[in-house]
Amino acid sequence: MGTGLRNSLIGPRRLAGLVWGGYLGIGLGMGLGMGLAVAPSQAQTPDLPQPQGSTVDLRRYDLLQTYDLGTLALTQTGVEPAWATMPVSLTGVIGLPAGDGPVPWVVLLHGRHGGCHFALNRPSQWPCDDPAYDQGLAYLAQGLVEAGFGVIVPNLNAAFSATYGAIPEWRNTLADQRSQAIIDAHLTHLATAHRGEDSGFGANLTDQITDRVDWERLGMLGHSMGGGAAALNALTRQARNRPTQITNGLGPVAALLLVAPTRSQPLAQWDDIYQLPDVPTAILLGGCDRDITDFSSLYYAETAVQNPDRQTPVAVVMALGANHNFFNAAVREDDYYRRPDHAALCNPQQSRQRLSRVAQETWLTEYSQAFFTAMFDAESFPDTNLALAAQQPAPAQIAQVPVITHLVWPETQRHRLFTALEVAANWQTDTHPNYAASADLRTTLCPTFAPCGNLPRPQPQFPSLLRLRWNTPTEFLRFPIPNQDFRDFSALQIRLAADPSHPHPSFAVVLRDQAGRAARVEIPPSTPALYTFDAPNRPAALPIYPTSVRIPLAQFQGVDLSALASLDLIFDTAPQGTLYLSALELLRQHPR
């Protein structure tokens, strides 16, 4: 079931083809993002200091260079008059491949990390000598340039500064205001250079940028709070489709890659802010992330599931051995030690799966190269398994890294047989809506952000789940299938998770047609979606997040797909067990 990224997608090349119009997603770390009462500095310094010397040696990256576009007088709203204008130095890193013609571009956005602009144990300051977190993404920028992309990496420290009116109750709102102004300013300068005018890049760099930007193939990648900035910026841009807006660098984004994104707000209170624009999107999270401990990054996928008008896919990819901080080379600490649990997977001194910093950087680079290549090249997309291929089984590995994944497919290309979200709406009036259960199969609804029967809701607090428990290997759950021709559908997707209290779960899927013919497919314990985290003596800490079991319909040989009758989940391969079921869907690879 595993698949790696093909080398043919990673080498330098000129890209052409597919554009799925669109925009992006969001992020910021829970560790730095919540509960820090940092007093704003009252000192205003008219001259901005030079950035602190980077912890990253840019001499290693021969395709990149730094730039300084001068100072932006950033206007803030909702603050005291003394803080209404914030001086922001527009600095960053840029790179583009050799050649003369336009190339696709990717904007890389770093997250909020510690420094004098966002100090942990003392008052924050602005301006100040900041760590250059934009340069912490130089490894990724170099890899994307090598794959044929232009790349710009704005310095967003000013957006996340806990100063200039950014008190704890208000700083995330100000971060939104600031990040949007800073991103737009950098891309407006890039658009000016594309027209051959020096807007601060200098004569030599301006000459390199002239006529090199393909605004129809603009992607964004954001890490942590930079993901939040990317999403918000892309959502704003989706309505900016006039030619003048596009040529001024303010037009739509065509593809989105979010790396451990979050909004640093309590999810149960602010779930409506986790919206995705309708563009091809991948959401990556590390299984050893100790910043996004509530899995809130993945709530973006839940909003996509519930959007009936969505026309583009969303992939959720959890790289089991990855952590939060190792995606940025300028962040030195291993965030595993914030909450050192799941030791068998995450302890860097013990685990075989835990990724080193270099391995994690390599994985993100390879995934990003393949993802943006596939999004902008129509020929490569159908052959690429980035957890975005509906006709293929969910991968056990991507680029040789173990993963669990979920695919949110466009609404018009899926047929729901069951979803726990709809069951939750009818639970009080219909005991068993949409299914029939055997007599001794115990079913309990676990609504989003609500208790699971008389027990606590398993983490994370989403999505809605139907808990299935059996103590004898004779139980089943049956779903009727409407009288419809499903021959143009390619796969069955079951979204579920295993309960760690019953290790090594397994079950079978039986598809029956109206003539009584049946075909059975076994789902063994090694299936990626049945992976369970370890938490010795701490069962309440065990995360249960449902991911995909995807079965090509061709495996159900002998069954007439034009006249299906029912689908059964059969629990006869293990004497007892507990599973959490979220949804059952039939997926069509292509629109009608």
Coordinates of C-alpha atoms in Angstrom, one line a residue:
M1 CA 0.0 0.0 0.0
G2 CA 2.9 2.3 0.6
T3 CA 4.2 4.6 -2.1
G4 CA 7.1 7.0 -2.4
L5 CA 7.4 10.2 -4.4
R6 CA 8.7 9.7 -7.9
N7 CA 12.1 11.2 -8.7
S8 CA 10.7 12.5 -12.0
L9 CA 8.5 15.0 -10.0
I10 CA 11.4 16.5 -8.1
G11 CA 14.0 17.5 -10.7
P12 CA 14.3 21.0 -12.2
R13 CA 11.8 21.4 -15.0
R14 CA 9.6 24.0 -16.7
L15 CA 6.1 23.4 -15.6
A16 CA 2.9 23.8 -17.6
G17 CA -0.8 22.8 -17.4
L18 CA -3.3 22.6 -14.6
V19 CA -4.7 25.5 -12.6
W20 CA -7.4 24.9 -10.0
G21 CA -8.3 28.5 -9.1
G22 CA -8.0 29.4 -5.5
Y23 CA -6.7 30.2 -2.1
L24 CA -5.4 28.8 1.3
G25 CA -5.3 27.8 5.0
I26 CA -3.7 28.8 8.4
G27 CA -1.5 28.3 11.5
L28 CA 0.1 29.1 14.8
G29 CA 1.5 27.1 17.6
M30 CA -0.4 26.4 20.8
G31 CA 2.7 26.5 22.9
L32 CA 3.5 30.0 22.0
G33 CA 0.0 31.0 20.9
M34 CA -2.0 30.6 24.1
G35 CA -2.0 31.9 27.7
L36 CA 1.1 34.1 27.6
A37 CA 0.5 37.4 29.3
V38 CA 3.2 39.5 27.7
A39 CA 3.2 43.2 28.4
P40 CA 3.7 45.4 25.3
S41 CA 6.7 47.6 25.1
Q42 CA 6.0 51.3 25.3
A43 CA 9.2 52.3 23.6
Q44 CA 8.9 53.4 20.0
T45 CA 12.2 53.5 18.0
P46 CA 12.1 55.5 14.8
D47 CA 15.0 53.6 13.1
L48 CA 14.6 49.8 12.7
P49 CA 17.7 47.8 13.7
Q50 CA 19.3 45.3 11.4
P51 CA 18.0 41.7 11.9
Q52 CA 20.0 39.5 14.2
G53 CA 22.6 37.2 12.6
S54 CA 20.8 34.1 11.4
T55 CA 21.3 30.7 12.9
V56 CA 21.1 29.4 9.3
D57 CA 24.1 29.7 7.1
L58 CA 22.7 30.9 3.8
R59 CA 26.0 30.3 2.1
R60 CA 24.8 26.6 1.9
Y61 CA 22.0 27.7 -0.5
D62 CA 23.5 29.0 -3.7
L63 CA 20.1 29.7 -5.4
L64 CA 18.9 32.0 -2.6
Q65 CA 19.6 35.6 -1.6
T66 CA 18.3 38.0 1.0
Y67 CA 16.5 41.3 0.2
D68 CA 15.5 44.5 2.0
L69 CA 12.6 46.5 0.5
G70 CA 12.6 49.3 3.0
T71 CA 10.1 50.1 5.7
L72 CA 6.4 49.7 5.6
A73 CA 4.3 52.1 7.8
L74 CA 1.7 49.5 8.7
T75 CA -1.7 50.8 9.8
Q76 CA -3.5 49.0 12.7
T77 CA -7.1 49.3 13.7
G78 CA -8.7 48.6 17.1
V79 CA -5.7 49.9 19.1
E80 CA -4.8 53.0 21.0
P81 CA -3.7 56.0 18.7
A82 CA -0.1 55.6 19.9
W83 CA 0.0 52.1 18.3
A84 CA -2.0 53.0 15.1
T85 CA 1.1 52.9 12.8
M86 CA 3.8 50.2 13.2
P87 CA 7.1 50.4 11.4
V88 CA 7.9 47.1 9.6
S89 CA 11.1 46.3 7.7
L90 CA 10.2 44.3 4.6
T91 CA 13.0 41.8 4.5
G92 CA 13.1 38.2 3.4
V93 CA 14.7 35.5 1.2
I94 CA 14.1 35.0 -2.5
G95 CA 15.2 32.6 -5.2
L96 CA 14.3 31.6 -8.8
P97 CA 15.5 29.1 -11.3
A98 CA 17.7 30.0 -14.3
G99 CA 15.9 30.9 -17.5
D100 CA 14.0 33.6 -19.3
G101 CA 10.3 32.7 -19.2
P102 CA 7.6 32.9 -16.5
V103 CA 7.7 30.2 -13.8
P104 CA 5.2 29.3 -11.0
W105 CA 5.9 30.8 -7.6
V106 CA 5.5 29.6 -4.1
V107 CA 5.2 32.0 -1.1
L108 CA 6.7 30.4 2.1
L109 CA 5.4 31.7 5.4
H110 CA 7.1 30.9 8.7
G111 CA 5.3 30.7 12.1
R112 CA 5.4 32.5 15.4
H113 CA 8.4 31.5 17.5
G114 CA 10.3 32.9 20.5
G115 CA 12.5 36.0 20.3
C116 CA 12.6 39.6 21.6
H117 CA 9.5 40.3 19.4
F118 CA 7.6 37.5 21.2
A119 CA 9.5 36.9 24.4
L120 CA 8.5 34.1 26.8
N121 CA 9.8 35.3 30.1
R122 CA 10.2 39.0 29.7
P123 CA 8.4 41.9 28.0
S124 CA 8.4 41.7 24.3
Q125 CA 10.0 44.5 22.2
W126 CA 9.6 46.0 18.8
P127 CA 11.7 46.9 16.9
C128 CA 14.3 44.4 18.1
D129 CA 17.0 42.1 16.8
D130 CA 14.9 39.1 15.8
P131 CA 15.9 35.6 14.9
A132 CA 15.5 35.3 11.1
Y133 CA 12.8 32.6 11.0
D134 CA 12.3 33.3 7.3
Q135 CA 15.8 32.0 6.8
G136 CA 14.8 28.9 8.7
L137 CA 12.9 27.8 5.6
A138 CA 15.9 28.3 3.3
Y139 CA 16.3 24.5 2.9
L140 CA 12.7 24.3 1.6
A141 CA 13.1 27.4 -0.6
Q142 CA 16.3 25.9 -2.2
G143 CA 14.5 22.6 -2.9
L144 CA 11.6 24.3 -4.6
V145 CA 13.9 26.5 -6.7
E146 CA 15.7 23.3 -7.8
A147 CA 12.3 21.9 -8.8
G148 CA 11.6 24.9 -11.1
F149 CA 9.7 27.3 -8.8
G150 CA 10.3 30.9 -7.9
V151 CA 10.2 31.3 -4.2
I152 CA 9.8 34.3 -1.9
V153 CA 10.0 34.0 2.0
P154 CA 8.8 37.2 3.8
N155 CA 9.9 37.9 7.3
L156 CA 6.7 37.8 9.4
N157 CA 8.1 38.5 12.8
A158 CA 6.5 41.9 12.9
A159 CA 3.1 40.3 12.3
F160 CA 3.5 38.1 15.4
S161 CA 5.1 40.6 17.7
A162 CA 3.5 40.9 21.1
T163 CA 3.9 44.7 21.0
Y164 CA 2.3 47.8 19.5
G165 CA -1.0 47.1 21.2
A166 CA -0.9 43.3 20.9
I167 CA -2.1 42.4 24.4
P168 CA -3.0 38.7 24.9
E169 CA -6.7 39.3 24.3
W170 CA -6.1 41.1 21.0
R171 CA -2.8 39.9 19.6
N172 CA -4.2 37.2 17.3
T173 CA -6.5 39.7 15.7
L174 CA -3.6 42.1 15.2
A175 CA -1.5 39.2 13.8
D176 CA -4.2 38.7 11.1
Q177 CA -4.2 42.4 10.2
R178 CA -0.4 42.7 10.1
S179 CA 0.3 39.4 8.3
Q180 CA -2.1 40.4 5.5
A181 CA -0.5 43.8 5.0
I182 CA 3.0 42.3 5.0
I183 CA 2.3 39.5 2.6
D184 CA 0.5 41.8 0.2
A185 CA 3.3 44.3 0.4
H186 CA 6.0 41.7 -0.5
L187 CA 4.0 40.4 -3.5
T188 CA 3.2 43.9 -4.7
H189 CA 6.9 44.6 -4.7
L190 CA 7.5 41.4 -6.6
A191 CA 4.9 42.4 -9.2
T192 CA 6.6 45.7 -9.7
A193 CA 9.9 43.9 -10.3
H194 CA 8.2 41.5 -12.7
R195 CA 7.3 44.6 -14.8
G196 CA 11.0 45.6 -14.8
E197 CA 10.8 48.4 -12.2
D198 CA 13.2 48.4 -9.2
S199 CA 10.9 48.5 -6.2
G200 CA 13.7 47.8 -3.7
F201 CA 15.2 44.5 -4.9
G202 CA 18.1 46.3 -6.5
A203 CA 19.0 46.4 -10.2
N204 CA 20.6 43.0 -10.5
L205 CA 17.8 41.1 -8.7
T206 CA 15.1 43.1 -10.5
D207 CA 16.6 42.1 -13.8
Q208 CA 16.4 38.5 -12.8
I209 CA 12.7 38.8 -11.7
T210 CA 11.6 40.7 -14.8
D211 CA 9.0 38.7 -16.8
R212 CA 9.6 35.6 -14.6
V213 CA 6.3 35.5 -12.5
D214 CA 3.4 33.3 -13.7
W215 CA 0.6 34.8 -11.6
E216 CA -1.8 32.0 -12.7
R217 CA 0.4 29.5 -10.9
L218 CA 0.9 31.0 -7.4
G219 CA 1.1 28.6 -4.4
M220 CA 1.4 29.2 -0.7
L221 CA 2.9 27.1 2.0
G222 CA 2.6 28.2 5.7
H223 CA 4.0 26.6 8.8
S224 CA 2.3 27.0 12.2
M225 CA 0.9 30.5 12.5
G226 CA 2.3 31.2 9.0
G227 CA -0.3 28.7 7.8
G228 CA -3.0 30.9 9.4
A229 CA -1.6 33.9 7.6
A230 CA -1.6 32.0 4.3
A231 CA -5.2 30.9 4.6
L232 CA -6.5 34.3 5.5
N233 CA -4.5 35.9 2.7
A234 CA -5.8 33.4 0.2
L235 CA -9.4 33.8 1.4
T236 CA -9.1 37.5 0.9
R237 CA -7.6 37.0 -2.6
Q238 CA -10.2 34.7 -3.9
A239 CA -12.4 37.7 -4.9
R240 CA -9.5 39.6 -6.4
N241 CA -9.7 38.3 -9.9
R242 CA -9.6 41.5 -12.0
P243 CA -6.6 41.8 -14.3
T244 CA -5.2 44.8 -12.5
Q245 CA -5.3 43.1 -9.2
I246 CA -3.5 40.0 -10.6
T247 CA -0.8 42.0 -12.3
N248 CA -0.3 44.0 -9.0
G249 CA 0.4 40.7 -7.1
L250 CA -2.9 40.7 -5.3
G251 CA -4.7 37.9 -7.3
P252 CA -5.8 34.4 -6.4
V253 CA -3.7 31.5 -5.1
A254 CA -4.0 28.2 -7.0
A255 CA -2.7 25.6 -4.5
L256 CA -2.2 25.5 -0.7
L257 CA 0.1 23.4 1.6
L258 CA -0.4 23.9 5.3
V259 CA 2.2 22.5 7.7
A260 CA 0.9 22.1 11.3
P261 CA -1.4 25.1 11.0
T262 CA -3.5 26.5 13.8
R263 CA -5.1 29.7 15.0
S264 CA -4.1 29.6 18.7
Q265 CA -7.8 29.9 19.8
P266 CA -9.9 27.4 21.8
L267 CA -11.3 25.2 19.0
A268 CA -14.7 24.6 20.6
Q269 CA -15.2 28.3 20.8
W270 CA -13.7 29.4 17.5
D271 CA -14.3 26.4 15.1
D272 CA -15.8 28.8 12.5
I273 CA -12.5 30.4 11.8
Y274 CA -11.0 27.2 10.4
Q275 CA -12.2 27.8 6.8
L276 CA -10.5 26.7 3.7
P277 CA -10.7 28.3 0.3
D278 CA -11.7 26.0 -2.6
V279 CA -8.3 25.1 -4.0
P280 CA -6.3 21.8 -3.9
T281 CA -5.0 21.6 -0.3
A282 CA -2.7 19.4 1.7
I283 CA -2.6 19.6 5.5
L284 CA 0.4 18.1 7.1
L285 CA 0.9 17.4 10.9
G286 CA 3.5 15.5 12.8
G287 CA 2.4 12.6 15.0
C288 CA 4.9 13.9 17.6
D289 CA 3.9 17.5 17.4
R290 CA 3.7 18.9 21.0
D291 CA 2.6 22.3 19.9
I292 CA -0.7 21.4 18.3
T293 CA -1.7 19.0 21.0
D294 CA -5.4 19.3 20.3
F295 CA -5.0 18.4 16.6
S296 CA -6.7 21.7 15.7
S297 CA -4.6 21.8 12.5
L298 CA -6.9 19.1 11.1
Y299 CA -10.1 21.0 11.8
Y300 CA -9.5 22.6 8.4
A301 CA -10.4 19.3 6.8
E302 CA -13.6 19.1 8.9
T303 CA -14.8 22.4 7.4
A304 CA -14.0 21.1 3.9
V305 CA -16.1 18.0 4.6
Q306 CA -19.1 20.1 5.5
N307 CA -18.8 22.4 2.5
P308 CA -21.4 21.2 -0.1
D309 CA -20.0 23.5 -2.8
R310 CA -16.4 22.5 -2.5
Q311 CA -15.0 21.3 -5.9
T312 CA -11.3 20.6 -5.0
P313 CA -9.7 17.9 -2.8
V314 CA -8.1 18.2 0.6
A315 CA -5.5 15.7 1.8
V316 CA -4.7 15.2 5.5
V317 CA -1.2 13.6 6.0
M318 CA 0.1 12.8 9.5
A319 CA 3.8 11.9 9.3
L320 CA 4.0 9.7 12.4
G321 CA 7.6 10.5 13.4
A322 CA 7.6 14.3 12.8
N323 CA 7.4 17.1 15.4
H324 CA 6.5 20.7 15.2
N325 CA 9.7 22.7 15.4
F326 CA 11.9 20.7 13.1
F327 CA 10.1 22.1 10.1
N328 CA 12.0 25.4 10.7
A329 CA 15.8 25.2 10.9
A330 CA 16.0 28.4 12.9
V331 CA 14.0 26.9 15.8
R332 CA 16.4 24.9 17.8
E333 CA 14.4 23.1 20.5
D334 CA 12.7 19.7 20.0
D335 CA 9.1 20.4 21.0
Y336 CA 8.6 16.7 22.1
Y337 CA 9.9 17.7 25.5
R338 CA 6.9 20.1 26.1
R339 CA 4.8 17.0 26.6
P340 CA 7.0 13.8 26.5
D341 CA 4.3 11.2 25.9
H342 CA 3.8 8.5 23.2
A343 CA 7.5 7.7 24.0
A344 CA 7.6 4.5 21.8
L345 CA 6.9 6.7 18.8
C346 CA 8.2 10.1 19.8
N347 CA 11.1 9.9 22.2
P348 CA 14.1 10.7 20.0
Q349 CA 16.4 8.6 22.2
Q350 CA 14.2 5.5 21.9
S351 CA 11.9 5.5 18.8
R352 CA 12.8 4.0 15.5
Q353 CA 10.2 6.0 13.7
R354 CA 11.0 9.5 15.1
L355 CA 12.5 11.7 12.4
S356 CA 15.7 13.6 12.8
R357 CA 15.7 17.3 11.8
V358 CA 17.5 16.5 8.5
A359 CA 15.0 13.7 7.7
Q360 CA 12.0 15.9 8.5
E361 CA 13.4 18.7 6.3
T362 CA 14.0 16.2 3.5
W363 CA 10.5 14.8 3.8
L364 CA 8.8 18.2 3.7
T365 CA 11.0 19.3 0.7
E366 CA 10.1 16.2 -1.3
Y367 CA 6.4 16.4 -0.5
S368 CA 6.3 20.1 -1.4
Q369 CA 8.2 19.6 -4.6
A370 CA 5.8 16.8 -5.7
F371 CA 2.7 18.6 -4.5
F372 CA 3.2 21.9 -6.3
T373 CA 4.5 20.1 -9.4
A374 CA 1.3 18.0 -9.4
M375 CA -0.9 21.0 -8.8
F376 CA 0.6 23.0 -11.7
D377 CA 1.2 20.1 -14.1
A378 CA -2.0 18.3 -15.3
E379 CA 0.0 15.4 -16.7
S380 CA 1.7 14.4 -13.4
F381 CA -1.3 14.7 -11.1
P382 CA -3.2 11.5 -11.9
D383 CA 0.0 9.4 -11.4
T384 CA 1.0 11.0 -8.1
N385 CA -0.1 9.6 -4.7
L386 CA 0.3 12.4 -2.2
A387 CA -2.8 11.0 -0.4
L388 CA -4.8 12.9 -3.1
A389 CA -5.6 9.9 -5.4
A390 CA -9.2 8.7 -4.8
Q391 CA -8.7 5.6 -7.0
Q392 CA -5.7 4.3 -4.9
P393 CA -5.5 2.8 -1.4
A394 CA -4.5 5.2 1.3
P395 CA -0.7 5.1 1.4
A396 CA 1.2 3.6 4.3
Q397 CA 4.3 5.6 3.4
I398 CA 5.0 8.8 1.5
A399 CA 8.7 9.4 0.6
Q400 CA 9.6 6.4 2.8
V401 CA 8.0 8.0 5.9
P402 CA 5.1 6.2 7.7
V403 CA 1.9 8.1 7.4
I404 CA -1.8 8.0 8.2
T405 CA -4.0 9.9 5.8
H406 CA -7.5 11.1 5.0
L407 CA -8.9 12.4 1.8
V408 CA -11.7 14.9 1.5
W409 CA -13.1 14.5 -2.0
P410 CA -15.3 17.1 -3.8
E411 CA -18.9 16.9 -2.9
T412 CA -20.1 16.2 -6.4
Q413 CA -17.7 13.2 -6.7
R414 CA -18.7 11.3 -3.6
H415 CA -21.8 9.5 -2.4
R416 CA -22.3 9.2 1.4
L417 CA -23.6 5.9 2.7
F418 CA -23.1 7.1 6.3
T419 CA -21.7 10.0 8.3
A420 CA -21.7 10.3 12.1
L421 CA -22.3 14.0 11.7
E422 CA -25.8 13.4 10.2
V423 CA -26.5 10.7 12.8
A424 CA -25.8 13.2 15.5
A425 CA -28.5 15.5 14.2
N426 CA -31.1 12.7 14.3
W427 CA -29.9 10.7 17.3
Q428 CA -32.7 11.8 19.7
T429 CA -35.5 10.9 17.3
D430 CA -34.2 7.9 15.4
T431 CA -32.3 5.2 17.4
H432 CA -30.4 3.8 14.5
P433 CA -30.6 6.1 11.5
N434 CA -29.0 4.9 8.2
Y435 CA -27.9 1.5 9.4
A436 CA -28.8 -1.8 11.1
A437 CA -26.7 -3.3 13.9
S438 CA -26.5 -6.9 15.1
A439 CA -28.0 -7.5 18.5
D440 CA -24.9 -7.4 20.6
L441 CA -22.9 -4.7 18.8
R442 CA -22.9 -1.8 21.2
T443 CA -23.1 1.6 19.4
T444 CA -22.5 5.0 21.1
L445 CA -22.6 8.4 19.4
C446 CA -19.6 10.7 20.1
P447 CA -20.7 14.2 18.9
T448 CA -18.2 16.9 18.1
F449 CA -17.2 18.8 21.2
A450 CA -19.5 16.8 23.4
P451 CA -19.3 13.7 25.7
C452 CA -19.3 10.2 24.3
G453 CA -22.3 8.8 26.0
N454 CA -21.5 8.9 29.7
L455 CA -17.8 9.0 29.1
P456 CA -15.4 11.8 28.1
R457 CA -15.1 12.5 24.3
P458 CA -11.8 11.0 23.0
Q459 CA -9.2 13.5 21.8
P460 CA -9.3 15.3 19.5
Q461 CA -12.8 16.8 20.0
F462 CA -13.8 16.2 16.4
P463 CA -15.2 14.9 14.1
S464 CA -18.4 13.2 15.2
L465 CA -17.9 9.5 15.7
L466 CA -19.9 6.3 16.2
R467 CA -18.2 4.1 18.7
L468 CA -18.6 0.3 17.9
R469 CA -17.9 -2.3 20.6
W470 CA -18.1 -6.0 20.4
N471 CA -17.2 -8.9 22.7
T472 CA -18.1 -11.9 20.4
P473 CA -16.8 -12.4 16.8
T474 CA -20.3 -12.5 15.4
E475 CA -21.3 -8.9 15.1
F476 CA -22.0 -6.7 12.0
L477 CA -23.1 -3.3 11.0
R478 CA -25.2 -3.1 7.7
F479 CA -25.7 0.0 5.5
P480 CA -28.4 -0.1 2.8
I481 CA -27.3 1.2 -0.6
P482 CA -29.8 3.2 -2.7
N483 CA -30.9 1.9 -6.1
Q484 CA -28.2 3.7 -8.2
D485 CA -25.6 2.8 -10.8
F486 CA -22.2 3.1 -9.2
R487 CA -20.1 1.8 -12.1
D488 CA -18.4 5.1 -12.6
F489 CA -17.2 5.2 -9.0
S490 CA -13.7 4.0 -8.3
A491 CA -13.3 3.4 -4.5
L492 CA -15.0 2.9 -1.2
Q493 CA -13.6 5.1 1.6
I494 CA -14.2 4.2 5.2
R495 CA -13.1 6.8 7.7
L496 CA -12.4 5.3 11.1
A497 CA -9.9 4.9 14.0
A498 CA -9.0 2.1 16.4
D499 CA -9.3 2.3 20.2
P500 CA -5.9 1.6 21.8
S501 CA -7.6 -0.3 24.6
H502 CA -8.1 -3.2 22.1
P503 CA -4.9 -3.6 20.2
H504 CA -4.5 -5.2 16.8
P505 CA -8.1 -4.6 15.6
S506 CA -9.3 -6.1 12.3
F507 CA -12.6 -6.5 10.4
A508 CA -14.0 -7.2 6.9
V509 CA -16.1 -5.4 4.4
V510 CA -18.8 -7.2 2.5
L511 CA -20.5 -5.7 -0.6
R512 CA -23.8 -7.3 -1.8
D513 CA -25.8 -6.7 -4.9
Q514 CA -29.5 -7.1 -5.5
A515 CA -29.1 -10.5 -7.0
G516 CA -27.5 -11.8 -3.7
R517 CA -23.9 -11.9 -4.9
A518 CA -21.4 -10.8 -2.3
A519 CA -17.7 -10.1 -2.2
R520 CA -15.5 -9.7 1.0
V521 CA -12.4 -7.7 1.6
E522 CA -10.3 -8.2 4.7
I523 CA -9.0 -5.1 6.6
P524 CA -5.9 -6.4 8.6
P525 CA -4.4 -4.8 11.7
S526 CA -1.5 -3.4 9.6
T527 CA -3.8 -1.0 7.8
P528 CA -2.5 2.5 8.4
A529 CA -5.9 3.9 9.6
L530 CA -5.8 1.3 12.5
Y531 CA -2.6 2.7 13.9
T532 CA -2.8 3.5 17.7
F533 CA -0.7 5.8 19.7
D534 CA 0.8 4.6 22.9
A535 CA 0.3 6.3 26.3
P536 CA 1.1 4.0 29.1
N537 CA -1.1 4.5 32.2
R538 CA -2.7 7.6 30.6
P539 CA -5.7 6.3 28.6
A540 CA -7.3 9.8 28.6
A541 CA -4.4 11.2 26.6
L542 CA -4.7 8.7 23.7
P543 CA -5.6 10.6 20.5
I544 CA -8.3 9.0 18.3
Y545 CA -8.4 10.7 14.9
P546 CA -10.2 8.8 12.1
T547 CA -8.3 8.4 8.8
S548 CA -9.0 6.6 5.6
V549 CA -9.3 3.0 4.6
R550 CA -9.7 3.2 0.8
I551 CA -10.7 0.1 -1.2
P552 CA -10.7 0.2 -5.0
L553 CA -14.1 -1.1 -6.0
A554 CA -12.4 -3.5 -8.5
Q555 CA -11.5 -5.6 -5.4
F556 CA -15.1 -6.5 -5.0
Q557 CA -15.1 -9.0 -7.9
G558 CA -18.3 -10.5 -9.0
V559 CA -20.6 -7.9 -7.6
D560 CA -22.8 -5.8 -9.9
L561 CA -22.0 -2.2 -9.2
S562 CA -25.0 -1.1 -11.1
A563 CA -27.4 -2.8 -8.7
L564 CA -25.9 -2.8 -5.2
A565 CA -28.0 -3.6 -2.2
S566 CA -25.9 -3.2 1.0
L567 CA -22.5 -2.9 2.6
D568 CA -21.6 -4.7 5.8
L569 CA -18.8 -4.2 8.3
I570 CA -18.2 -7.7 9.7
F571 CA -16.5 -8.0 13.1
D572 CA -15.6 -11.7 13.0
T573 CA -11.8 -11.7 12.8
A574 CA -11.1 -10.5 16.4
P575 CA -12.9 -11.8 19.5
Q576 CA -13.5 -8.3 20.8
G577 CA -12.7 -4.8 19.8
T578 CA -13.6 -1.1 19.7
L579 CA -13.6 1.1 16.6
Y580 CA -14.7 4.7 16.0
L581 CA -16.5 5.2 12.7
S582 CA -16.9 8.6 11.1
A583 CA -18.1 8.1 7.5
L584 CA -18.6 5.7 4.7
E585 CA -18.4 7.1 1.1
L586 CA -18.2 5.9 -2.5
L587 CA -15.7 8.1 -4.5
R588 CA -15.8 8.9 -8.2
Q589 CA -12.4 9.8 -9.6
H590 CA -13.7 12.2 -12.2
P591 CA -16.7 14.6 -12.4
R592 CA -19.6 13.5 -14.6

